[in-house]
Short mmCIF file of C-alpha atoms and ligand atoms in Angstrom, two decimals:
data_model
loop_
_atom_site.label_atom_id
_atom_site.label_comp_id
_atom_site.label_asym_id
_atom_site.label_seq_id
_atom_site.Cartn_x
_atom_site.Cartn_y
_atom_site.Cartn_z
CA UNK A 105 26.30 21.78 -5.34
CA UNK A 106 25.12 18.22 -3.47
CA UNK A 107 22.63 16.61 -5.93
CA UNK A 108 19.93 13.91 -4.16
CA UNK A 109 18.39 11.38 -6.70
CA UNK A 110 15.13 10.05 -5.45
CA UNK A 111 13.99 6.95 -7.81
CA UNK A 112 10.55 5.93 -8.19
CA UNK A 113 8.03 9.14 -8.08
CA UNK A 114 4.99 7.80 -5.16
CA UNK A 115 4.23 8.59 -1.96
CA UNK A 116 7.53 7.94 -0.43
CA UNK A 117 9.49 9.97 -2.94
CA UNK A 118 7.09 12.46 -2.88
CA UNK A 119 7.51 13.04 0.96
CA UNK A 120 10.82 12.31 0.97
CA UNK A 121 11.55 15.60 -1.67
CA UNK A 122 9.52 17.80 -0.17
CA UNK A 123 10.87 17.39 3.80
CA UNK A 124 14.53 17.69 2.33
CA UNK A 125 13.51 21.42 1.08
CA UNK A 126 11.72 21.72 4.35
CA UNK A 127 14.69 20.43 6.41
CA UNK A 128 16.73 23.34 4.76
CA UNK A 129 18.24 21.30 2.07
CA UNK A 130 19.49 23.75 -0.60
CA UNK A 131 21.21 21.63 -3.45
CA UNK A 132 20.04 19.53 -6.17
CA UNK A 133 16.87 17.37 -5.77
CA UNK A 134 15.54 14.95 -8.82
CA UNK A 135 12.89 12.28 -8.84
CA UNK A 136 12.81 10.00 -11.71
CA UNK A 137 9.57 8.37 -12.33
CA UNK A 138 9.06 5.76 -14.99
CA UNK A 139 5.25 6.69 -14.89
CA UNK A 140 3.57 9.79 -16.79
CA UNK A 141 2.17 11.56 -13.92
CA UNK A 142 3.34 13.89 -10.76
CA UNK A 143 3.75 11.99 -7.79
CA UNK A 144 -0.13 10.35 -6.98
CA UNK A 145 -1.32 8.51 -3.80
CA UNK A 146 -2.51 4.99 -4.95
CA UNK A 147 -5.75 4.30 -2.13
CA UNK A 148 -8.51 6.24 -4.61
CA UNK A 149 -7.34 4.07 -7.42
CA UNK A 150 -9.66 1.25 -5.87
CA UNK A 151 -12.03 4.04 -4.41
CA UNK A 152 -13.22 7.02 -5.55
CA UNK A 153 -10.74 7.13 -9.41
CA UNK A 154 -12.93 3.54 -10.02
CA UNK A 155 -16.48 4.70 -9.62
CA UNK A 156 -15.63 8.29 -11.88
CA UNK A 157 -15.04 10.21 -8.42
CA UNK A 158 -11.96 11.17 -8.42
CA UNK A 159 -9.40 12.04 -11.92
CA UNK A 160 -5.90 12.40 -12.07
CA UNK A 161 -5.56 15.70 -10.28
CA UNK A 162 -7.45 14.54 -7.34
CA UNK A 163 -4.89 12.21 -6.19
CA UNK A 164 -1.73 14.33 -6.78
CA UNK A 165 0.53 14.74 -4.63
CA UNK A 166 3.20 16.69 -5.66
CA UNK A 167 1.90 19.04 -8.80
CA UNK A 168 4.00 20.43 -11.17
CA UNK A 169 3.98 24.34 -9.94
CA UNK A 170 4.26 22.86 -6.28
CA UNK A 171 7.37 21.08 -7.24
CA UNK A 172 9.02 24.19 -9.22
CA UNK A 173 8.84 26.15 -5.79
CA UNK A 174 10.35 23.98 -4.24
CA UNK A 175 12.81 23.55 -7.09
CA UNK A 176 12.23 19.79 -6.82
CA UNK A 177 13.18 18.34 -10.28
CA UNK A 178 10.72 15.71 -11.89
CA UNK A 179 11.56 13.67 -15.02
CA UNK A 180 8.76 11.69 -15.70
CA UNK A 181 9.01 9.17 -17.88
CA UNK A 182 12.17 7.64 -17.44
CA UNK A 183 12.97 4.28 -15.81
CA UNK A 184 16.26 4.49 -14.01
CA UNK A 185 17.93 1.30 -15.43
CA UNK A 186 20.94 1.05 -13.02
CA UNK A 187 23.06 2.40 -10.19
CA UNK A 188 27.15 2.57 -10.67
CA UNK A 189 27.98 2.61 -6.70
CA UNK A 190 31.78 3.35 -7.17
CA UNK A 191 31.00 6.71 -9.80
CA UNK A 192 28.28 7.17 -7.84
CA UNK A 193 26.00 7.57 -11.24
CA UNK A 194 22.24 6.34 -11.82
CA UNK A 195 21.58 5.20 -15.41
CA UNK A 196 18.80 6.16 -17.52
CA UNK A 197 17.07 3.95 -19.88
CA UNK A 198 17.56 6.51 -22.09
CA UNK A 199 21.40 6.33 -22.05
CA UNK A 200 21.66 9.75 -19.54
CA UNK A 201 23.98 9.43 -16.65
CA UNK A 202 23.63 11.12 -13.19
CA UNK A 203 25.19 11.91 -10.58
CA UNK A 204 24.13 11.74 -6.95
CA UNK A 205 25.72 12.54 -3.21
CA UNK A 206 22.81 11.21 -1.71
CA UNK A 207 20.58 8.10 -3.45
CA UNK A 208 16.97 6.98 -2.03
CA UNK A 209 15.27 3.67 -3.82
CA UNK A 210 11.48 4.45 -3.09
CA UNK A 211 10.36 2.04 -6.23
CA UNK A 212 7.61 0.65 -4.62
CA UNK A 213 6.06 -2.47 -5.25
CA UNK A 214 4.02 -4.36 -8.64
CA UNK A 215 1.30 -6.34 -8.59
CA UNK A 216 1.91 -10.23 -8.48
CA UNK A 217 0.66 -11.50 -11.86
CA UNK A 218 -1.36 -15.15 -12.48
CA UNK A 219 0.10 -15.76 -16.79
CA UNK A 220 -1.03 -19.15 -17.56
CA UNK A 221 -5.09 -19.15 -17.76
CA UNK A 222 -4.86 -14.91 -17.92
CA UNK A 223 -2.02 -14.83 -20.43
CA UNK A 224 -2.86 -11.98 -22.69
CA UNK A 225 -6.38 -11.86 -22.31
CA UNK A 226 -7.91 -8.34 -22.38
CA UNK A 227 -10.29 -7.84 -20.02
CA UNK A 228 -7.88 -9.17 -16.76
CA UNK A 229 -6.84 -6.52 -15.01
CA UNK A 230 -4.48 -5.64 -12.51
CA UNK A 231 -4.49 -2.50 -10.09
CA UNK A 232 -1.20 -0.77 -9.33
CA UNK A 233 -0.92 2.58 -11.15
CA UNK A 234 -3.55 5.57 -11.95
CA UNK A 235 -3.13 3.63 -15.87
CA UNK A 236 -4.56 0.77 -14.64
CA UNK A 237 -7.32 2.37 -12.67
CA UNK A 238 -8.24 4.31 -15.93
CA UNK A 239 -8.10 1.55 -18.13
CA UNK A 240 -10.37 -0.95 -15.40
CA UNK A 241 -12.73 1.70 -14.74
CA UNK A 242 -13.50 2.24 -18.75
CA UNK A 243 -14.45 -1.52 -18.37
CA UNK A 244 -17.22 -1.56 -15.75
CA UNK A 245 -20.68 -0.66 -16.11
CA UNK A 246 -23.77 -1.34 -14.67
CA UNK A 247 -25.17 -4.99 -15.42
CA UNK A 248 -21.95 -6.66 -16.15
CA UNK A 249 -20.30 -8.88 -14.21
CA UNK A 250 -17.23 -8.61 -12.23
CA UNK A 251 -14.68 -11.66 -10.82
CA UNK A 252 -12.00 -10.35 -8.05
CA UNK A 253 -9.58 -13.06 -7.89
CA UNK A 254 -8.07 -12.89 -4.74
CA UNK A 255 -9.83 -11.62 -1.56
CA UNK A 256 -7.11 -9.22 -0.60
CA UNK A 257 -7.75 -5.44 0.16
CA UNK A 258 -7.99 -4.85 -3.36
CA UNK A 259 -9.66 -7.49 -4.75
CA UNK A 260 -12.34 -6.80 -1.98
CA UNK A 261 -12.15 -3.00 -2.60
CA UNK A 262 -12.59 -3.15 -6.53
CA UNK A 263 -15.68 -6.03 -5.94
CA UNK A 264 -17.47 -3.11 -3.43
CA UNK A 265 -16.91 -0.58 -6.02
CA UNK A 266 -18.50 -2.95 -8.98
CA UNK A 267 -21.76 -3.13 -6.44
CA UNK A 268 -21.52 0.54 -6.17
CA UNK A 269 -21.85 0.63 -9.82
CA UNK A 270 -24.77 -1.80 -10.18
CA UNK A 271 -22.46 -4.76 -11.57
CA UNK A 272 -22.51 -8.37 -10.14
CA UNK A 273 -19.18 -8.51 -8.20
CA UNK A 274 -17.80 -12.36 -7.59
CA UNK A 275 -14.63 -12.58 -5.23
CA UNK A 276 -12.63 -15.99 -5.34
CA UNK A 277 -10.06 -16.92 -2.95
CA UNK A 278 -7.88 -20.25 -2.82
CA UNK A 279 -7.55 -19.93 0.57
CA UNK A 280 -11.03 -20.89 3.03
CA UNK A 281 -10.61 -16.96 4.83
CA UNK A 282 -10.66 -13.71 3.16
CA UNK A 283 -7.39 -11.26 4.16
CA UNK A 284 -6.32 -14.19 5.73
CA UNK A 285 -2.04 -12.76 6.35
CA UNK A 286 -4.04 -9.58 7.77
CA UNK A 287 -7.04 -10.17 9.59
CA UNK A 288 -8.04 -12.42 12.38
CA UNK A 289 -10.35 -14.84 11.59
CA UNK A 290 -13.58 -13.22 13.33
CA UNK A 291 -12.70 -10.12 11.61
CA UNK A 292 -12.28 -11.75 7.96
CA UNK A 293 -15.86 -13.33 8.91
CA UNK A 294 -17.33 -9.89 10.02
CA UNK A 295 -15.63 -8.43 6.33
CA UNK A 296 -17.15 -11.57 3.93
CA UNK A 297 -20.57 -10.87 5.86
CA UNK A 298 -20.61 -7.44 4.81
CA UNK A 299 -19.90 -7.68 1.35
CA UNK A 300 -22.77 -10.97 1.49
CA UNK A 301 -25.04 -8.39 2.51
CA UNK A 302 -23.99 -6.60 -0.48
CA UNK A 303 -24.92 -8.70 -3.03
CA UNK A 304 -21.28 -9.53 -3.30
CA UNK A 305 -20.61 -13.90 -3.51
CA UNK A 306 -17.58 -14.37 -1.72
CA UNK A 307 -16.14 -18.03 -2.85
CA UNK A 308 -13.76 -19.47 -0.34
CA UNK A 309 -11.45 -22.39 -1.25
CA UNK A 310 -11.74 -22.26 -4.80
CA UNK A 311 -9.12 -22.45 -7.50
CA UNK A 312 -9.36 -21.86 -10.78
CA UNK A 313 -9.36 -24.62 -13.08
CA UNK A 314 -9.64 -23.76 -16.28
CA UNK A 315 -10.64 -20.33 -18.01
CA UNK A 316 -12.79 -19.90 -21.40
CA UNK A 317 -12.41 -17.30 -24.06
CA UNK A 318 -9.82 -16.82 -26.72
CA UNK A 319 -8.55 -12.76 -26.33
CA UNK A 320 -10.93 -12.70 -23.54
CA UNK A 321 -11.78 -14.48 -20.79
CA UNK A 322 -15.41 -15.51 -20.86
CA UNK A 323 -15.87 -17.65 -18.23
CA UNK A 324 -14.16 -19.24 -14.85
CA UNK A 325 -14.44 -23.05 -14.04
CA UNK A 326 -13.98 -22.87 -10.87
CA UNK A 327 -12.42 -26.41 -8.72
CA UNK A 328 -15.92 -27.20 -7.28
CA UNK A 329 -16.70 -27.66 -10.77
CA UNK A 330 -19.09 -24.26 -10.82
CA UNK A 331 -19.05 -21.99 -13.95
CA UNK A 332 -18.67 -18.63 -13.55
CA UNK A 333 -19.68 -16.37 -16.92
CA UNK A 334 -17.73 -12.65 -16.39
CA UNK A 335 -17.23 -9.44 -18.41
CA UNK A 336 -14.08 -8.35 -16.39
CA UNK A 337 -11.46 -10.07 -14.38
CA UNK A 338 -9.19 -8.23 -11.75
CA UNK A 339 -6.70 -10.04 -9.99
CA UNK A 340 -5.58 -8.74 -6.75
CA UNK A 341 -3.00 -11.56 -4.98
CA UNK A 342 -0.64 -9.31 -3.67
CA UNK A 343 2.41 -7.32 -4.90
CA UNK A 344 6.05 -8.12 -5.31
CA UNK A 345 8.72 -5.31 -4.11
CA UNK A 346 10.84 -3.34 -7.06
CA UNK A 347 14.14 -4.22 -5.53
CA UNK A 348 16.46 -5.01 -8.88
CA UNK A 349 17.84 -2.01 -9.12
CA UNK A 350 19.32 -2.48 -5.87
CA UNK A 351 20.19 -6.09 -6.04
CA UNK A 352 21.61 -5.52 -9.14
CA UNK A 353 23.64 -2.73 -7.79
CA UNK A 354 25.11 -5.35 -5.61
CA UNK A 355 23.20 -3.50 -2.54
CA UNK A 356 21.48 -6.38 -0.04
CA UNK A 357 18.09 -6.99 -0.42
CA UNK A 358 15.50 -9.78 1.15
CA UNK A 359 12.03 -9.56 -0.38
CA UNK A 360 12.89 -5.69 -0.24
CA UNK A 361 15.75 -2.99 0.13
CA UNK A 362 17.11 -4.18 3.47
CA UNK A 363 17.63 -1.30 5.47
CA UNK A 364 18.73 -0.15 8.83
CA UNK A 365 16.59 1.50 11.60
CA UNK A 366 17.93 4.82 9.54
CA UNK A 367 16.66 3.43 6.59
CA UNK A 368 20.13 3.55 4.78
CA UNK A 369 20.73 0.55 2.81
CA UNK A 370 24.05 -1.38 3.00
CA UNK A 371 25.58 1.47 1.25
CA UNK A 372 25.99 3.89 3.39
CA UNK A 373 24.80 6.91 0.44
CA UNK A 374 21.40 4.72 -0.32
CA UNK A 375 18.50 4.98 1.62
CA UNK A 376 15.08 3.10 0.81
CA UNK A 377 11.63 4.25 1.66
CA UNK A 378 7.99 2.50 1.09
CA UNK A 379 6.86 -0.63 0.33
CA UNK A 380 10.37 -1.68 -1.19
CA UNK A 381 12.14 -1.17 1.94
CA UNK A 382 12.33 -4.03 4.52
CA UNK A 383 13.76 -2.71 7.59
CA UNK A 384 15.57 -4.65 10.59
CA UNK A 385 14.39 -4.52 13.24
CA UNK A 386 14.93 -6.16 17.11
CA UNK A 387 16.83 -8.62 15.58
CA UNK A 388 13.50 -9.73 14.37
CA UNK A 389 12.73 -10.67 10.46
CA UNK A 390 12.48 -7.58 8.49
CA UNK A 391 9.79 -5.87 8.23
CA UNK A 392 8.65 -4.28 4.64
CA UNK A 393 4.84 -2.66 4.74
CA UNK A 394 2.69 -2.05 1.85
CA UNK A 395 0.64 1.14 2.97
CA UNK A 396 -0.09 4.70 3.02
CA UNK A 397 1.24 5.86 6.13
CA UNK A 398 4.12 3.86 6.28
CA UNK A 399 5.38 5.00 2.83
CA UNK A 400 4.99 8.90 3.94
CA UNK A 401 6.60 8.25 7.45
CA UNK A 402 9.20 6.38 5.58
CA UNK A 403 9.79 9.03 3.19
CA UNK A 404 10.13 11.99 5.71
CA UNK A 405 12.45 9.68 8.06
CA UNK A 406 14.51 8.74 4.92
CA UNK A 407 14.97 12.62 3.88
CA UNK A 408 15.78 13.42 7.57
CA UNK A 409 18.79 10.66 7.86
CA UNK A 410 19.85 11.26 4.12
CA UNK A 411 20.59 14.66 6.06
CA UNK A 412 22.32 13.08 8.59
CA UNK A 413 19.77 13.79 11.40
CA UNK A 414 20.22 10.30 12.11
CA UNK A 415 16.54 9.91 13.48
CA UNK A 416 15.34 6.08 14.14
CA UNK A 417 11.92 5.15 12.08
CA UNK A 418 9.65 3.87 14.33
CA UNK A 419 7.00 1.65 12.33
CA UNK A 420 3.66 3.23 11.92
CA UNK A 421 1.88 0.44 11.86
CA UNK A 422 -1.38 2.38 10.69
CA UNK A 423 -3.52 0.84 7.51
CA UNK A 424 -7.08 1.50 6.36
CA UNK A 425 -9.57 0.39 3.97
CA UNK A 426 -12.89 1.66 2.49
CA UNK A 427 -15.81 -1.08 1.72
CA UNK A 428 -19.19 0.31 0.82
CA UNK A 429 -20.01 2.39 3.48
CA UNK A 430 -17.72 0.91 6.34
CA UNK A 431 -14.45 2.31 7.28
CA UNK A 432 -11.95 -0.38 8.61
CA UNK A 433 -8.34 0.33 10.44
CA UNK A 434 -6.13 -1.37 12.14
CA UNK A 435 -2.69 -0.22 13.75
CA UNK A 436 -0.39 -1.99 16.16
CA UNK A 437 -0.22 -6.19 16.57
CA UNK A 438 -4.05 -7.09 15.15
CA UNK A 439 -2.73 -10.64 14.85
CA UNK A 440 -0.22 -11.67 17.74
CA UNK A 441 0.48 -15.44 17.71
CA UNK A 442 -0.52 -15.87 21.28
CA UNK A 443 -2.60 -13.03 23.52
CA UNK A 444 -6.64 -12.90 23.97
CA UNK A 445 -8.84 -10.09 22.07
CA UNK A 446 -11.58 -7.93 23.66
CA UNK A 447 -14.40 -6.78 21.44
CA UNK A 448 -15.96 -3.63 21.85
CA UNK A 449 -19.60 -3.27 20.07
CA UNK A 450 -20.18 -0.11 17.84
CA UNK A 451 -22.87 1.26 16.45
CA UNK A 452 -24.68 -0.92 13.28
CA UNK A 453 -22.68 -4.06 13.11
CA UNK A 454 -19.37 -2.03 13.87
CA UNK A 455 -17.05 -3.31 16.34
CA UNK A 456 -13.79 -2.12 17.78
CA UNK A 457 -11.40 -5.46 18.42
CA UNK A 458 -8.70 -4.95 21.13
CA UNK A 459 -5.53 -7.50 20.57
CA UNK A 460 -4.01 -7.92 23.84
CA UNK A 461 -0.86 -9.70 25.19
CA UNK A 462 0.45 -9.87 28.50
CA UNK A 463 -1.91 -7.19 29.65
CA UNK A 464 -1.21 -5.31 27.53
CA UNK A 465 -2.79 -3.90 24.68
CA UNK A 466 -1.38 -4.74 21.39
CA UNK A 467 -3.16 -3.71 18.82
CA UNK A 468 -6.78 -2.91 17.40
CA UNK A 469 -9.12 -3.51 14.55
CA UNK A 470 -11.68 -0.67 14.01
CA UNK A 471 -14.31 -1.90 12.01
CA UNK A 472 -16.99 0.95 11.00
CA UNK A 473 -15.96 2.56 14.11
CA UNK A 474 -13.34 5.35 12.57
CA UNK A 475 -13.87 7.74 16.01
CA UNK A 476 -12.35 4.78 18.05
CA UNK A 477 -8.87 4.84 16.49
CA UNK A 478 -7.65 8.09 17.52
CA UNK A 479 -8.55 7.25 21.24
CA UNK A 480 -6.92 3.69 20.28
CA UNK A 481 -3.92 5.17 19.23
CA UNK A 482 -3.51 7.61 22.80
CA UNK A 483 -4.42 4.06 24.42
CA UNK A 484 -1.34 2.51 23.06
CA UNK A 485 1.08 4.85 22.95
CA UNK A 486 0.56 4.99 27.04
CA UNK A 487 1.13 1.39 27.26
CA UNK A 488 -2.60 0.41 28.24
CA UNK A 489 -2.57 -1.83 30.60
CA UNK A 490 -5.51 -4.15 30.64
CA UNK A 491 -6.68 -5.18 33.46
CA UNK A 492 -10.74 -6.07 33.07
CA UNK A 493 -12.79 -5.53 30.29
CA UNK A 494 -13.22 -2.40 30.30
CA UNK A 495 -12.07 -1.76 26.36
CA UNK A 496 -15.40 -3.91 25.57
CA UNK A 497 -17.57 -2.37 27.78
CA UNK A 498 -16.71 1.11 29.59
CA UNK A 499 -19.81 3.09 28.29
CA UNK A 500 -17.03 5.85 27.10
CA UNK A 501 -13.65 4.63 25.76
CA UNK A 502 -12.05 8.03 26.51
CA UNK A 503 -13.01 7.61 30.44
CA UNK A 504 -9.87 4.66 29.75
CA UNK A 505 -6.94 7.56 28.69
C1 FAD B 689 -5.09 0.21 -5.70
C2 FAD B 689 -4.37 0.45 -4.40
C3 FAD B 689 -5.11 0.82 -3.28
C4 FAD B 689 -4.46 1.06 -2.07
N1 FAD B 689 -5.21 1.40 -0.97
C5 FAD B 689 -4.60 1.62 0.21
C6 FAD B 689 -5.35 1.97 1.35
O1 FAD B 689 -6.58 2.09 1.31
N2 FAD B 689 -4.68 2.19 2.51
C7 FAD B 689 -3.31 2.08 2.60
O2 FAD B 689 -2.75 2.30 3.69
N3 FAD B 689 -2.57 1.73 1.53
C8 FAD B 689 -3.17 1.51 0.34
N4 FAD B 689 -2.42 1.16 -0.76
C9 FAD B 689 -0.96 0.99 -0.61
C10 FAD B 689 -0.21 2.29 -0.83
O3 FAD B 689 -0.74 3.03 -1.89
C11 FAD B 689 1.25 1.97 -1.09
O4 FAD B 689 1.76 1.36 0.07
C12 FAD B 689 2.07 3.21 -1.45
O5 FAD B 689 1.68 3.71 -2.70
C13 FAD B 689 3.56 2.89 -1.51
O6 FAD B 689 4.25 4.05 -1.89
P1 FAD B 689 5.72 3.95 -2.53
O7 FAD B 689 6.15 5.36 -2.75
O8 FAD B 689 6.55 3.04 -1.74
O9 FAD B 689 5.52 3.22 -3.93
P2 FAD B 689 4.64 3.60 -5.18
O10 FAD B 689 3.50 4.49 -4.78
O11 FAD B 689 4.32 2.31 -5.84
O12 FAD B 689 5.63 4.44 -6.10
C14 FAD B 689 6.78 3.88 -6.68
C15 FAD B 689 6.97 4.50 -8.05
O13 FAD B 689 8.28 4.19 -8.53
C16 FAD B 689 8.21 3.86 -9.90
N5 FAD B 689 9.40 3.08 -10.27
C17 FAD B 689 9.68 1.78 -9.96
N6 FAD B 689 10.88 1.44 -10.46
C18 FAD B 689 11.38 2.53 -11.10
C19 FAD B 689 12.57 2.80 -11.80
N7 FAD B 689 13.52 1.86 -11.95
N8 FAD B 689 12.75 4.03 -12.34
C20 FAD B 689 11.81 5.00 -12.20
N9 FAD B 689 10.64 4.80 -11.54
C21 FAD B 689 10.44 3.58 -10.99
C22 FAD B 689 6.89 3.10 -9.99
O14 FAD B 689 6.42 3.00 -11.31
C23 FAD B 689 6.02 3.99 -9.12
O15 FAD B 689 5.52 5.08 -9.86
C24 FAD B 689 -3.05 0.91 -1.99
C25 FAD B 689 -2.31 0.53 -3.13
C26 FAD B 689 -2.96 0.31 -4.33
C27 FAD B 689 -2.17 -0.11 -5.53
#
């Protein structure tokens, strides 16, 4: 019988085991997973698992009795040291050997860490696995006071849920723009406004000079010379891929599994999926993503090909956040190097921004106006052509399909 080893148990592994049963697959499937839990989806970690909303079961993906009828083993647990190409053999920590026909690497990513000032100090966090979430969210509390370093998606995300919960959230970015690789500047602007008008302080261009506290931190000086006292520190600046194993293995990697449009790996038998695969492209640099979507999409496409369907991934491009009460997404080009934008006013301080480049539509940024993005999406998959300004101001976008 064919055996498939899936390492790394998230969202792309998840996917990935459960369209090879539905593809008709009928040997061996395993997924090792160095963590404790079924296959989870990580976005409620910074949502709804933070503010006591959500526990482990609500973010499962793959539950034990779902995976036993589908006769999908699980060892959880286990870090999968290494991967013997020639015997064809992944190596347990443990010492236990085995065998695969077909390998996928869907190890996901790991937060960046800051050692120096945060070096073993025990109340800085960092936010990658349902652990983490747990052991942050036994840490918050109304009246005490929160510093996101970093004013990524998470950092931002965690400092919205400390308001939520009635703590004083601080966010402080080095750089003088908040989600500045993702966001246009307007946008960014529009996003620091609306956690201001949260209660949130958003510090811009600040570093971190030195740090208080012996097993804790107790304070943050920050470069303008401003002390900041704080009960909890998370640090949010942005995730590294889990791509050893592969190196290691001697397969090519680049910030990432590098991986055809097939999403097989330089060895023909590996395939990567998620936000450790980097795929070529166009001829373009590769491209490795760090969301939801792309790690499901990835992890069907990646079961298909292991197949030998020999589909091409197209990039779903699709990301969203939740602040307070605002839902943001974005999908396609929301930051082309050269092109013009239309903005389209919704309702509140919402706002739907239309990237366009050579008349065409690129790209969009829905900010607190979720109902736009499906039309968005219909917009560009027709290859909207944009003529006037009609995506700011038609009274009804879907007069535009
Ligand atoms: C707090 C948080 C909030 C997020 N919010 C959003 C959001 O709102 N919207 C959005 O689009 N995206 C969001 N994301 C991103 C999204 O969750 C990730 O892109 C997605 O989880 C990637 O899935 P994956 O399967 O590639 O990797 P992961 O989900 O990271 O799974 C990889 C698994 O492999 C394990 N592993 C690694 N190495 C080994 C090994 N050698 N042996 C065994 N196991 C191993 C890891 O421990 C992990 O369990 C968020 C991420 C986080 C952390």
């Amino acid at each position: 019988m064919e055996r498939f080893i899936i390492v790394g148990g998230g969202q792309a592994a998840a996917f990935a085991a459960k369209t090879l049963r539905s593809e008709g697959f009928e040997g061996g499937i395993t997924i090792l997973s160095e963590e404790p839990y079924y296959p989870y989806e990580r976005p409620p970690l910074s949502k709804a698992v933070l503010q006591g909303a959500a526990d482990v079961h609500g973010t499962c993906l793959l539950t034990e009795e779902a995976a036993a009828d589908l006769r999908i083993e699980i060892t959880l647990g286990q870090r999968a040291r290494s991967i013997d190409r020639e015997q064809r053999v992944v190596h347990l920590e443990t010492g236990e050997a085995l065998q695969y026909d077909r390998l996928l690497i869907a190890t996901g990513s790991r937060a960046r860490r800051i050692d120096g000032h945060f070096a073993n100090k025990s109340n800085v966090f960092y936010l990658r696995t349902l652990d983490d979430a747990l052991a942050l969210r036994a840490k918050l509390g109304s009246g005490k006071r929160l510093v996101s370093v970093g004013a990524g998606w998470i950092g931002l995300e965690v400092a919205a849920t400390a308001r939520k919960l009635g703590m004083e959230a601080t966010v402080v970015e080095l750089a003088d723009r908040i989600c500045g690789r993702s966001l246009p500047a307007e946008v960014g602007a529009a996003l620091a406004d609306l956690h201001r008008s949260h209660g949130t302080r958003i510090c811009l261009g600040a570093g971190i000079t030195a740090v208080s506290g012996a097993d804790q931190v107790e304070s943050l000086t920050l470069s303008s010379g401003e002390t900041l006292p704080v009960d909890v520190v998370v640090v949010g600046v942005g995730a590294i891929p889990n791509d050893e194993i592969a190196r290691e293995a001697g397969i090519e990697t680049a910030n990432g599994v590098l991986v055809d449009e097939f999403l097989r790996s330089s060895d023909p038998l590996i395939f990567a999926a998620g936000d450790v695969a980097a795929m070529r492209s166009g001829g373009g640099p590769p491209i490795r993503m760090e969301t939801w979507a792309n790690a499901q999409d990835q992890g069907v496409a990646a079961a298909r090909n292991m197949l030998g369907r020999d589909v091409p991934y197209t990039p779903n491009t699709w990301f969203w956040s939740d602040q307070y009460d605002v839902n943001i997404q974005m999908i396609g080009n929301v930051q082309p190097a050269a092109g013009t934008a239309l903005t389209r006013k919704g309702e509140g301080n919402g706002f739907t921004r239309f990237s366009v480049v050579d008349g065409r539509l690129v790209g969009a940024i829905c900010f607190g106006c979720p109902r736009d993005m499906a039309i968005v999406r219909r917009l560009l998959s027709k290859g909207y052509v944009v003529t006037d300004d009609a995506l700011a101001t038609a009274p009804d976008l879907r007069k535009l399909l």
